[in-house]
Coordinates of C-alpha atoms in Angstrom, one line a residue:
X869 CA 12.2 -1.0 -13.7
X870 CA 9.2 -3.6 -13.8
X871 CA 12.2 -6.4 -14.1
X872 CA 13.6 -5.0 -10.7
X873 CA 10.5 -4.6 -8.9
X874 CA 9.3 -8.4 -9.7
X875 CA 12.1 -9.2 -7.2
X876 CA 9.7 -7.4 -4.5
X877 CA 6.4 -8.0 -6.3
X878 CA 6.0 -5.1 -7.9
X879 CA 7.9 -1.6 -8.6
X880 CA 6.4 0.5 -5.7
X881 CA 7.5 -2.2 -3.1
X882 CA 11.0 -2.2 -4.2
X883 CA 10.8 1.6 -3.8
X884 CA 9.2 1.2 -0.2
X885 CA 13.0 -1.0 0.7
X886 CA 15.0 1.7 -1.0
X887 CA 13.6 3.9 1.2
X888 CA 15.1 2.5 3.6
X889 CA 18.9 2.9 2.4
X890 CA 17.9 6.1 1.1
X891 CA 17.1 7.8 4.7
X892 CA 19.8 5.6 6.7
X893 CA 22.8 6.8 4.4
X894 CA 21.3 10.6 4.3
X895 CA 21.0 10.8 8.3
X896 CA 24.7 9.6 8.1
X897 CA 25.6 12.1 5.7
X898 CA 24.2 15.1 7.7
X899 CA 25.6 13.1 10.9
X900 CA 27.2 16.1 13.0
X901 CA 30.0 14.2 13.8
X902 CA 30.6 12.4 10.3
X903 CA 34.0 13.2 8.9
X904 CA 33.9 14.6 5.3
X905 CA 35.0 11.4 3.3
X906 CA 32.3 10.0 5.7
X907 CA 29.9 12.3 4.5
X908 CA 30.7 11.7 0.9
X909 CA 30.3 8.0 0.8
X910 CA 27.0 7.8 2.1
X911 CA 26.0 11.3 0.3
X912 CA 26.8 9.5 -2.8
X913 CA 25.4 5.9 -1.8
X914 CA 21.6 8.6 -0.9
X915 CA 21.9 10.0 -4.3
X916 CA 21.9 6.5 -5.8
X917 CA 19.2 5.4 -3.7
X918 CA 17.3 8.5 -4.9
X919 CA 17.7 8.2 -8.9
X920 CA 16.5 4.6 -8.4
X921 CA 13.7 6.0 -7.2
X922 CA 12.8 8.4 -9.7
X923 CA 13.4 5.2 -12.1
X924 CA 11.0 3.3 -10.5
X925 CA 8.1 6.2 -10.9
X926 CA 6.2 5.2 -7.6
X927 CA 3.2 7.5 -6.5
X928 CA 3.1 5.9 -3.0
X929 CA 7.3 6.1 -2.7
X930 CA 7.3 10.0 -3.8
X931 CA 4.3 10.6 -1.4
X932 CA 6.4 8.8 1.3
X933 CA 9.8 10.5 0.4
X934 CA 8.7 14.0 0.2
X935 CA 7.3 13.2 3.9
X936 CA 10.5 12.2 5.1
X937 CA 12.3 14.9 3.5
X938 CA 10.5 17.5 5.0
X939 CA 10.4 15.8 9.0
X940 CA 14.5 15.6 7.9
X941 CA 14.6 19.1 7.4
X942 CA 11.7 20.6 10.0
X943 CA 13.9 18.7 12.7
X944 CA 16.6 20.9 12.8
X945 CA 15.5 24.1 10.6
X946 CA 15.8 26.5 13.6
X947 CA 19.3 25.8 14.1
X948 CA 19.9 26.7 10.2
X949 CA 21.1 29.9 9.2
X950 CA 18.6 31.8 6.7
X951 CA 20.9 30.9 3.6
X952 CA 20.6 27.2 4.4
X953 CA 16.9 27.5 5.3
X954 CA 16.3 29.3 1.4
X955 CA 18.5 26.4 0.1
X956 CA 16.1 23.5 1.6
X957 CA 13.3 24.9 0.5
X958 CA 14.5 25.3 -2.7
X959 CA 15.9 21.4 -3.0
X960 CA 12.3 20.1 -1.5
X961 CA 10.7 22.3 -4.0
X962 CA 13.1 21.5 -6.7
X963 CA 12.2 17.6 -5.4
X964 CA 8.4 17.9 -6.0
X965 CA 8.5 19.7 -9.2
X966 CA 11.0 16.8 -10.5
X967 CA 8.2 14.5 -8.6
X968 CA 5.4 16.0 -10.9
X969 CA 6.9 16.2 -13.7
X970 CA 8.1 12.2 -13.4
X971 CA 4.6 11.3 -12.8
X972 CA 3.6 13.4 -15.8
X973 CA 5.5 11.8 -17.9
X974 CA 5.0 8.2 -16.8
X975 CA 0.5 8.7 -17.1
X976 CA 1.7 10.0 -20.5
X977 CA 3.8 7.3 -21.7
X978 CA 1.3 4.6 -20.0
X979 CA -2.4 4.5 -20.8
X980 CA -4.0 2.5 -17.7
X981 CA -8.0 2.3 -18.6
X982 CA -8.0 1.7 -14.4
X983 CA -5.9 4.9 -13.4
X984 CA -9.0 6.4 -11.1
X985 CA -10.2 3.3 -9.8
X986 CA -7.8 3.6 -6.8
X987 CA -11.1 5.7 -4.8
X988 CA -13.7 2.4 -6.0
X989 CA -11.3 0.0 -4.8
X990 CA -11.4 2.8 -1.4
X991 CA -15.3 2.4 -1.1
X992 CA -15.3 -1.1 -1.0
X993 CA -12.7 -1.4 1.7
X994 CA -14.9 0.7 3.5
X995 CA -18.2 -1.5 3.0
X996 CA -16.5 -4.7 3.9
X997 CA -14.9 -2.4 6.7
X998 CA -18.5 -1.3 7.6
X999 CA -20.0 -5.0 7.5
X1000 CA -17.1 -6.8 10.2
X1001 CA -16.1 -3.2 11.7
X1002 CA -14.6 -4.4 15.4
X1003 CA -13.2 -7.7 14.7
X1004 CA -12.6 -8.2 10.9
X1005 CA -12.6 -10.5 8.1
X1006 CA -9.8 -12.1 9.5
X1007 CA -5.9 -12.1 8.4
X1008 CA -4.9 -13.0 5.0
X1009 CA -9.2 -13.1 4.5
X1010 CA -9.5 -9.9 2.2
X1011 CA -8.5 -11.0 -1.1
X1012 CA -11.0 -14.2 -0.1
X1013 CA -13.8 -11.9 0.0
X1014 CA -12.9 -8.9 -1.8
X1015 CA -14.9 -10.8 -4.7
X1016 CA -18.1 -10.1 -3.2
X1017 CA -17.6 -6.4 -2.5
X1018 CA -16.3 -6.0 -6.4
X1019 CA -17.5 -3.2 -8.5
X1020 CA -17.8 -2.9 -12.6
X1021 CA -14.9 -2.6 -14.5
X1022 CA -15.8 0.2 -17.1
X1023 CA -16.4 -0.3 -20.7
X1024 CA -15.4 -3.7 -22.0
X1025 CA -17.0 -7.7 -22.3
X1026 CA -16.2 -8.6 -18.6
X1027 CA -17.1 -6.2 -16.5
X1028 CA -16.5 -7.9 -13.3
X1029 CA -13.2 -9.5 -14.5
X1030 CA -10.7 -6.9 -12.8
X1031 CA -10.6 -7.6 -9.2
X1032 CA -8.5 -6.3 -5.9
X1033 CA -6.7 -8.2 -4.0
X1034 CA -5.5 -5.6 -0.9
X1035 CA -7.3 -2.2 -0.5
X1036 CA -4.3 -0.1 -2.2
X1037 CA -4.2 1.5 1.3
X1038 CA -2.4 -0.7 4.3
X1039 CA -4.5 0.9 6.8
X1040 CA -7.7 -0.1 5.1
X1041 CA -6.7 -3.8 4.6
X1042 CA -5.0 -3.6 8.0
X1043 CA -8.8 -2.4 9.6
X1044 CA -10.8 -4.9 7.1
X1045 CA -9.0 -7.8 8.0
X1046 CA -8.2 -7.4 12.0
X1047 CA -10.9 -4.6 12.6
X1048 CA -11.0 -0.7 14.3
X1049 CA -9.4 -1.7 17.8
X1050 CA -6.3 -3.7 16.5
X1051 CA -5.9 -0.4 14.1
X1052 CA -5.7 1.9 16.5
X1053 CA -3.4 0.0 18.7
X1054 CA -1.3 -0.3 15.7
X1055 CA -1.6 3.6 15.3
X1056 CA -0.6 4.1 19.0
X1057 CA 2.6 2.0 18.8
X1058 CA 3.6 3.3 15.3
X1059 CA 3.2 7.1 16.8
X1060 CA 4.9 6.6 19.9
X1061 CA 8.2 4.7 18.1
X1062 CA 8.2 7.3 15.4
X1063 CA 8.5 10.2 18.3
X1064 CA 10.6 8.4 19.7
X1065 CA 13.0 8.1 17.5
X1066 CA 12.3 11.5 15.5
X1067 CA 13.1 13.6 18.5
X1068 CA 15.8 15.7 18.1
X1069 CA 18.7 15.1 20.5
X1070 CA 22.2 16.1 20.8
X1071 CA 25.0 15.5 18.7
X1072 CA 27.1 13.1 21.3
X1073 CA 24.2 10.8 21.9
X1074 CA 23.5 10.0 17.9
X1075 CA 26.7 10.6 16.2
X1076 CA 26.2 8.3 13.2
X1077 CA 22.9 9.7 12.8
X1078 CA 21.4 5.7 13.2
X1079 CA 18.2 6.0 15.2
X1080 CA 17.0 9.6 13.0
X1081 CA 17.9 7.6 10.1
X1082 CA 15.4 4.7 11.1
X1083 CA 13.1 6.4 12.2
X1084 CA 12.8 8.6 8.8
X1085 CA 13.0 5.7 7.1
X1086 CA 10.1 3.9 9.2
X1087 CA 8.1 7.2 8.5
X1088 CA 8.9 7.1 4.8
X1089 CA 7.0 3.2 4.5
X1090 CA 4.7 4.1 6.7
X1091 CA 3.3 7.4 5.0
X1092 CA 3.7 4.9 1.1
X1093 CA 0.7 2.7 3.1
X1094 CA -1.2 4.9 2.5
X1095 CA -1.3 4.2 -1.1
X1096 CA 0.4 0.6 -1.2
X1097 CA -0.5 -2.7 0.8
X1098 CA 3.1 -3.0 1.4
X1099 CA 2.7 -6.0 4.1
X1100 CA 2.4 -8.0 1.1
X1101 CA 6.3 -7.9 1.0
X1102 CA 7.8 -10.1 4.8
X1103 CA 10.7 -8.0 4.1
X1104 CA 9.1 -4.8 4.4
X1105 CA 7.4 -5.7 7.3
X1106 CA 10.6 -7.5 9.0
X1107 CA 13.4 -5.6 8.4
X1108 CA 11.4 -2.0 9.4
X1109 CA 10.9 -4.0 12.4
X1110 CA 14.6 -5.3 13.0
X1111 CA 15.6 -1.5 12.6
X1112 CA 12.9 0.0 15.0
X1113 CA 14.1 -2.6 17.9
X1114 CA 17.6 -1.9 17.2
X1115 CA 16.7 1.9 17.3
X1116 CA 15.2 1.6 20.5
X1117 CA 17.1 -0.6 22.3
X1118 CA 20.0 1.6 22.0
X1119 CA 17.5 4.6 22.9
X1120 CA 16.7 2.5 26.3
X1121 CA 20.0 1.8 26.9
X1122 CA 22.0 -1.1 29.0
X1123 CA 21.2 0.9 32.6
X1124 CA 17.8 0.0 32.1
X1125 CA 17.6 -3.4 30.8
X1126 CA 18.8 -5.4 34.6
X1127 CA 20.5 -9.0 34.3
X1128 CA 17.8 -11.4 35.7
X1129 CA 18.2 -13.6 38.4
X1130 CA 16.4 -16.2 36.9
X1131 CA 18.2 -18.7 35.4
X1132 CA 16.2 -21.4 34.1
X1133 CA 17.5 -25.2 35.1
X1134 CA 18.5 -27.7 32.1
X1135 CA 15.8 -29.5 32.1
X1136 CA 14.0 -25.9 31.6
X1137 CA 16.3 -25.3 28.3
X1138 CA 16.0 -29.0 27.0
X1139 CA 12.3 -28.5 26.7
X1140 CA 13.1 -25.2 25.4
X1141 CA 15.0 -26.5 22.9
X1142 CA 12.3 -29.1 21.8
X1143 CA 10.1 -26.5 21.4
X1144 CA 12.4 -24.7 18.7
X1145 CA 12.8 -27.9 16.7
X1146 CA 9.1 -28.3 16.5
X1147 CA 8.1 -24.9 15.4
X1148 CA 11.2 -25.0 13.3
X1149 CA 9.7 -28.2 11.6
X1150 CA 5.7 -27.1 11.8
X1151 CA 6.6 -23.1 10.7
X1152 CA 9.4 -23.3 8.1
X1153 CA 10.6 -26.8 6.8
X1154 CA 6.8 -28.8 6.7
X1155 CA 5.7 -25.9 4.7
X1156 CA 8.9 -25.5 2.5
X1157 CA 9.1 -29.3 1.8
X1158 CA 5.0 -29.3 0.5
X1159 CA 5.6 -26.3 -1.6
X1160 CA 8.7 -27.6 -3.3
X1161 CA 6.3 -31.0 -3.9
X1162 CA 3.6 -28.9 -5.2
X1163 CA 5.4 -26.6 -7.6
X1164 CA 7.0 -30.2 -9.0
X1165 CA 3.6 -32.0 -9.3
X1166 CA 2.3 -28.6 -10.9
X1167 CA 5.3 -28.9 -13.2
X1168 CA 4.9 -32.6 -14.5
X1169 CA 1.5 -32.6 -14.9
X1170 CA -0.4 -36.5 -14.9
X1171 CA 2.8 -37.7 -13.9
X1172 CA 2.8 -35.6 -10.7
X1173 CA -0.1 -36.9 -8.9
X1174 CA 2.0 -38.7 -6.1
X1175 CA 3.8 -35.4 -5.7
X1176 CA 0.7 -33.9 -4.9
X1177 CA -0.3 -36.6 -2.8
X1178 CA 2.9 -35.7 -0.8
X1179 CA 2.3 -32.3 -0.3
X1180 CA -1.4 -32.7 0.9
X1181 CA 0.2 -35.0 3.4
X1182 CA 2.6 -32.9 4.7
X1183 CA 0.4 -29.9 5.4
X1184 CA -3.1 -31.2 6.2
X1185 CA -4.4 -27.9 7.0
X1186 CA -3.8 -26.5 3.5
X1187 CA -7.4 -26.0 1.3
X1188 CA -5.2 -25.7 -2.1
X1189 CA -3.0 -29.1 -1.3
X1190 CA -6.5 -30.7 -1.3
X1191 CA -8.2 -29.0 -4.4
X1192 CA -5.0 -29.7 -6.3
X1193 CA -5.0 -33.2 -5.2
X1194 CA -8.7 -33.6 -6.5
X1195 CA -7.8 -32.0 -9.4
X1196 CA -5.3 -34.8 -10.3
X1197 CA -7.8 -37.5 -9.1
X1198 CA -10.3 -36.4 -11.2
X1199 CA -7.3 -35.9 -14.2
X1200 CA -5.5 -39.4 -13.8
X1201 CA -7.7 -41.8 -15.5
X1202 CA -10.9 -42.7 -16.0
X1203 CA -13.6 -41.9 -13.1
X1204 CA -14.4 -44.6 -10.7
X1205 CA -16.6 -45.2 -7.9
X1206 CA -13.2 -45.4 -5.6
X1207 CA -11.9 -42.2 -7.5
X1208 CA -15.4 -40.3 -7.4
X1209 CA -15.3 -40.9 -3.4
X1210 CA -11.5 -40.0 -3.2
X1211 CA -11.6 -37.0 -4.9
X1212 CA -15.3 -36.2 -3.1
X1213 CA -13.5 -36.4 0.4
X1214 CA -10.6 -34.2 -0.9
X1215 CA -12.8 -31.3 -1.7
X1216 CA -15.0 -31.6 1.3
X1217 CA -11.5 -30.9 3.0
X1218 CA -10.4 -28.2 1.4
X1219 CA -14.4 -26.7 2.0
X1220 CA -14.2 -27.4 5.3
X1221 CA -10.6 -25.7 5.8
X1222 CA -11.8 -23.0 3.2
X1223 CA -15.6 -22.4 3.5
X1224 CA -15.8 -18.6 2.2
X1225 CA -14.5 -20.2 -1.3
X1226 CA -16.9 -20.6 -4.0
X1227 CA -14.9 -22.9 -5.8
X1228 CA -15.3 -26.1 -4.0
X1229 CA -18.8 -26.2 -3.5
X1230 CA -19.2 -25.4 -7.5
X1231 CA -16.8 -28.8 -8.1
X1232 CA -18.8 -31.0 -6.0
X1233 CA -21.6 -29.7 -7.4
X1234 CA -20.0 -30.8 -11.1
X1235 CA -19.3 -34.2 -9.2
X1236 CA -23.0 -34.3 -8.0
X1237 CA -24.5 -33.5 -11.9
X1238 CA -22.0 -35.6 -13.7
X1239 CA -21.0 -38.3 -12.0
X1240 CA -22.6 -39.5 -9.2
X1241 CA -26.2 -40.3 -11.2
X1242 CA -24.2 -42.6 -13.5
X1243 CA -21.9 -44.2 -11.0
X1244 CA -24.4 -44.7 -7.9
X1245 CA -27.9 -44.4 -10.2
X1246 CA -28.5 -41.8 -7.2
X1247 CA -31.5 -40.0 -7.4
X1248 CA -30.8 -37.5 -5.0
X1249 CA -27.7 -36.1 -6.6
X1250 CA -29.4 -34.1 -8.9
X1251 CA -30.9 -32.0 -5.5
X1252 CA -27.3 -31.6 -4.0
X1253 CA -25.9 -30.6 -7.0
X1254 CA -28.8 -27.9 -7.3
X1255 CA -27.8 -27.0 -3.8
X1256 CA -24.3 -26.9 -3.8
X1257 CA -24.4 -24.6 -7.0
X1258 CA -26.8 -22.5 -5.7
X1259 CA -23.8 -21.9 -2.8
X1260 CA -21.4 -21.2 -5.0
X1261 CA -23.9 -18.5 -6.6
X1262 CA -23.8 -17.5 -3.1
X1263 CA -20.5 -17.3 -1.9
X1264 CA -19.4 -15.7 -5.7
X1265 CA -22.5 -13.1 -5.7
X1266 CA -20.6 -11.2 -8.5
X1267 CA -19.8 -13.8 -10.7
X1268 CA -21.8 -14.7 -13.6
X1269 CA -20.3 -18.3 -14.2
X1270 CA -21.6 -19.9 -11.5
X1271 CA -25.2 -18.8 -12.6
X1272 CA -24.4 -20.2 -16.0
X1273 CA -23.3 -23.9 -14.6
X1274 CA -26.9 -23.7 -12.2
X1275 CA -29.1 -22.4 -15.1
X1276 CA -27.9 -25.2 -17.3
X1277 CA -28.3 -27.8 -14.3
X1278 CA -31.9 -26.5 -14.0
X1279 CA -32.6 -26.9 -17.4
X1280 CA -31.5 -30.9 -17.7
X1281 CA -34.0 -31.0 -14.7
X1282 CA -36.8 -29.5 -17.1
X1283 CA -37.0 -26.5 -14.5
X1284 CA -37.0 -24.1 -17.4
X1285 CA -38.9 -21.2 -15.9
X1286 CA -36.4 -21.5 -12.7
X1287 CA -33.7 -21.5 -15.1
X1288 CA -34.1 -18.2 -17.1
X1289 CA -34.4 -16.5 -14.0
X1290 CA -31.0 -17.7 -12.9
X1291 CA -29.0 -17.1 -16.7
X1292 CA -30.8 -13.6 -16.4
X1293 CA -29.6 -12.6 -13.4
X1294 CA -26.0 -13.6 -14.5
X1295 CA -27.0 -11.6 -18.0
X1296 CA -27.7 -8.6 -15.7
X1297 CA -23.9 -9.2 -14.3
X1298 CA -22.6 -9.5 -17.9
X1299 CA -24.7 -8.3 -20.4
X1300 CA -22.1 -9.7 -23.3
X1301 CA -22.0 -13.1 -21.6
X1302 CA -22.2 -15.1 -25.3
X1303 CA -22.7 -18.8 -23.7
X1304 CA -25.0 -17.0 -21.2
X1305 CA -26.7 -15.5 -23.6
X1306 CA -27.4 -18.3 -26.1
X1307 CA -28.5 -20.4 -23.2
X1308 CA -31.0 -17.9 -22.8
X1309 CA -31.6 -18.2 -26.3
X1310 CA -32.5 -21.7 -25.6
X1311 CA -34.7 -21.7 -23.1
X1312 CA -36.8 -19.4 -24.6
X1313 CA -37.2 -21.4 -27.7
X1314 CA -38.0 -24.1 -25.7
X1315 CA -40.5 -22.8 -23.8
X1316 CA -42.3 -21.4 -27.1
X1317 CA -41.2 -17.9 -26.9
X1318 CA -39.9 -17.7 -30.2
X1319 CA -39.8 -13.4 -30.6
X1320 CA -37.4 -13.3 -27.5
X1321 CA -35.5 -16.3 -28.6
X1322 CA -34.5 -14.6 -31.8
X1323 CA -33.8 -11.5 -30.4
X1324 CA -31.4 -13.0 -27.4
X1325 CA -29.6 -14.8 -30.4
X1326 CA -29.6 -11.4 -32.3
X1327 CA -27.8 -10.2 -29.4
X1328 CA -24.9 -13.0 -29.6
X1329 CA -24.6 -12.3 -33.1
X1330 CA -24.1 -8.2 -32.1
X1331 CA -21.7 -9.7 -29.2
X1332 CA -19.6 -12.0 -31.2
X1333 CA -19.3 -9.3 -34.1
X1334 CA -18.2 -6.5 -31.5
X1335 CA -15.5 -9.0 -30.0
X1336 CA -13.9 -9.4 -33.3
X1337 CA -11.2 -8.3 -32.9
X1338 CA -11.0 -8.4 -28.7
X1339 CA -8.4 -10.1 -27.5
X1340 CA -8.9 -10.8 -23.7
X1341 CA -7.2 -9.8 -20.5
X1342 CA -7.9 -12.1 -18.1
X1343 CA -9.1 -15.6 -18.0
X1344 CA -12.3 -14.5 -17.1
X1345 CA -12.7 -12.5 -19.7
X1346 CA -12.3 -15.2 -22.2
X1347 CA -14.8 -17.6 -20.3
X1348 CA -17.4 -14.6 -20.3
X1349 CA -16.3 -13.9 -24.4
X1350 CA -16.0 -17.6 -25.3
X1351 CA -18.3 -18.8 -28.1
X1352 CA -20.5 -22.5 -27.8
X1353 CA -20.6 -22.7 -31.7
X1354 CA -22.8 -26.6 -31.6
X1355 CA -25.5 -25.0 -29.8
X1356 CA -25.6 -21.6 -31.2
X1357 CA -25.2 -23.0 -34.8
X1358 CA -28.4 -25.1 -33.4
X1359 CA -30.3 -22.3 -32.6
X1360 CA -29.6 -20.9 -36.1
X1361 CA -30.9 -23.7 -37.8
X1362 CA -34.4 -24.0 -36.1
X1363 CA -34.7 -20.0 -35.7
X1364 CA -33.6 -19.6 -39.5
X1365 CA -34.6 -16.5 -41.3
X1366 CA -35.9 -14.8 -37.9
X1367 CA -32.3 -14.5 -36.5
X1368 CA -31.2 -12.6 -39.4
X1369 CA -34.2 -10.8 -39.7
X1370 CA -33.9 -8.7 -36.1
X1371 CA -31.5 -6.6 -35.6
X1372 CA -29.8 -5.9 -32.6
X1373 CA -31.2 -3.5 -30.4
X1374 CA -27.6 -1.7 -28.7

């Protein structure tokens, strides 16, 4: 099941486009009209549609086909007889017990240590809802900013490492990122085309069963958004789409769609024309051609930096082309003052296309601290580097690292007191941050506060004993559990026999 889904992302998408096959061949199956070897070849090709999805054990796709299932059967149940009517009820009832029990099964096989934290993820929609609530954060902008709006993990050494990248609720993401009034003008249109198509209407008019089965279908996605960012998938946005302007098309009919007498003159259709080629090039081949010269530069490594070069060219306007272009600046050879300025420009680019992203301003800032002081003897480097970190602390308000890199820049400027304020507040963020932690550690000693600076290094002793045997999720849950053995083993030797003497305190 999670081999078929990876074709769609993820399980519960693939369900979402089965849905879609599911409802079309059962509307054709009941069809009035539909001759019985009719009505077995798309009963059968439903009931295959069906076990596929009990395989797949989607929440969001049972939710969505029980819905569907019972607008199928509400549709026409006063023209059942009372034997049919007892024999729906019991096949929907026998549906959602095989539903539960499915589900049951599945929670029990699986433990997921983030089952329940569907109704967190929720709440934070709603804040960055509540912060941008008429126009948005802007499409494709949640999973930008989610970061900031993240909430603690549970038990565990990275408490912040499990993040969201869509609300788990389309309607959420869909008011987040374009805001209330595009929402409900999106909850108008979807109404009105579902009522549309859902009406019930004569035999002669639908004989095939076509536009009910669309419009179940439609239904049947539309009700799994509640629980899924299904937009995540083009073809479960497009394809919905294709069938709801098929559907009603037919529904308006040829008497109301007049020829035109407009007919525009050639030189009309040759500019027309242009205009195809050029969004053909800009929208589909540009972008194709740079991601094919990305994933190849990605691929080779060093040897890949004119690829890279290549694909930055080809789409300007891309943030990543440029940070990955730096990246293999900085990577290539050995740092020049050409090189420093190259790679400089690159990721003022991608800041500049980019500026919610924490992660440029924190490599410039590295650039700043480094480099710069030894290749320009700048003096004012080491201020722009404290600022630029102190924007990435900013944009990444979550996020312990960045606290770590500005504490550590603080320090080298002898700004110690400055310093421990910063590594604390990350320490706050995560309490088992080791390098955070013995940094701490440091600055304490060194500003003669020898009590606290054996008991911080007690605490990365506790820290590294507990994380034994942990074996990390994520990669930032190995940056927050890595160890910095020179300095700690430092530490040890100056502290000595006070570091074993304290014990840990949690």
């Amino acid at each position: 099941a999670m081999a078929a889904g990876a074709s769609f992302l993820n399980p519960n998408h693939l369900a979402a486009f089965l849905h879609l096959g599911f409802f079309l061949c059962a509307a054709a199956a009941a069809a009035p009209a539909a001759r019985p070897k009719t009505r077995l070849l798309f009963g059968l090709s439903a009931a295959l549609h069906l076990l596929s999805l009990f395989r797949l054990e989607s929440r969001g796709a049972f939710l969505g086909l029980l819905a569907g299932l019972l607008v199928f059967a509400g549709r026409d149940f006063r023209r059942f007889t009372p034997r049919l009517r007892l024999a729906v009820f019991l096949l929907i009832g026998l549906l959602a017990v095989t539903v539960a029990l499915v589900l049951g099964e599945r929670f029990a096989r699986a433990t997921d240590p983030y089952r329940y934290h569907r109704l967190q993820i929720w709440k934070a929609s709603w804040e960055m809802i509540e912060d941008r609530p008429l126009l948005g954060l802007g499409p494709g902008n949640f999973p930008h900013l989610s970061p900031a709006y993240n909430f603690p993990a549970g038990a565990g050494p990275a408490r912040y490492g499990r993040t969201f990248q869509g609300a788990h609720n389309a309607y959420l993401t869909l008011v987040a990122e374009a805001g209330a009034p595009a929402a409900v003008c999106f909850a108008i249109a979807a109404c009105a085309g579902l009522l549309a198509l859902l009406r019930r209407r004569e035999p002669a008019f639908d004989p095939a069963g076509s536009i009910s089965g669309a419009g179940l279908s439609i239904l049947a996605i539309l009700v799994q958004g509640a629980a899924e960012d299904l937009q995540e998938r083009p073809a479960l946005m497009l394809v919905p789409a294709l069938l709801a302007g098929t559907a009603l098309g037919v529904l308006r009919g040829p008497s109301l769609l007049p020829r035109s007498p407009f007919r525009p003159s050639r030189p009309a259709r040759l500019v027309a024309a242009t205009g195809v080629v050029y969004l053909f090039l800009l929208a589909v081949l540009l972008p194709y051609l740079a991601h094919r010269e990305a994933r190849i530069a990605h691929r080779l490594g060093r040897e890949g930096f004119l690829r890279m070069r290549r694909a930055a060219d080809l789409i300007p306007c891309h943030p990543e082309y440029h940070h990955d272009l730096a990246m293999a600046i900085l990577n290539f050879g050995p740092l020049a003052a050409d090189t420093f300025a190259e790679a400089e420009s690159e990721l003022l680019e991608a800041e500049r296309l980019k500026p919610i992203d924490y992660r440029f301003p924190l490599l410039r800032a590295r650039l700043e601290a480094r480099f710069a002081p030894r290749l320009f003897a700048d003096r004012g480097a080491a201020e722009r580097a404290t600022a630029l970190y102190s924007r990435a602390v900013r944009l990444a308000p979550l996020d312990a690292r960045p606290r770590l890199e500005l504490a550590a820049h603080l320090v080298d400027q002898g700004r110690r007191p400055e310093a421990l304020e910063v590594v604390r507040e990350g320490l706050r963020l995560e309490p088992d941050f080791v390098r955070a932690r013995i940094l701490e550690a440091s600055i304490l000693l060194d500003l003669g506060r020898h009590e606290d600076a054996v008991a911080s290094l007690a605490a990365v002793r506790a820290t590294l004993s507990a994380l034994s045997e942990h074996s990390p999720e994520s990669g930032y849950a190995s940056e927050i559990t890595a160890d910095a053995p020179p300095e700690r083993e430092r530490l040890e030797a100056i502290l000595g026999g006070r570091a074993t003497a304290e014990a840990p305190r949690f």
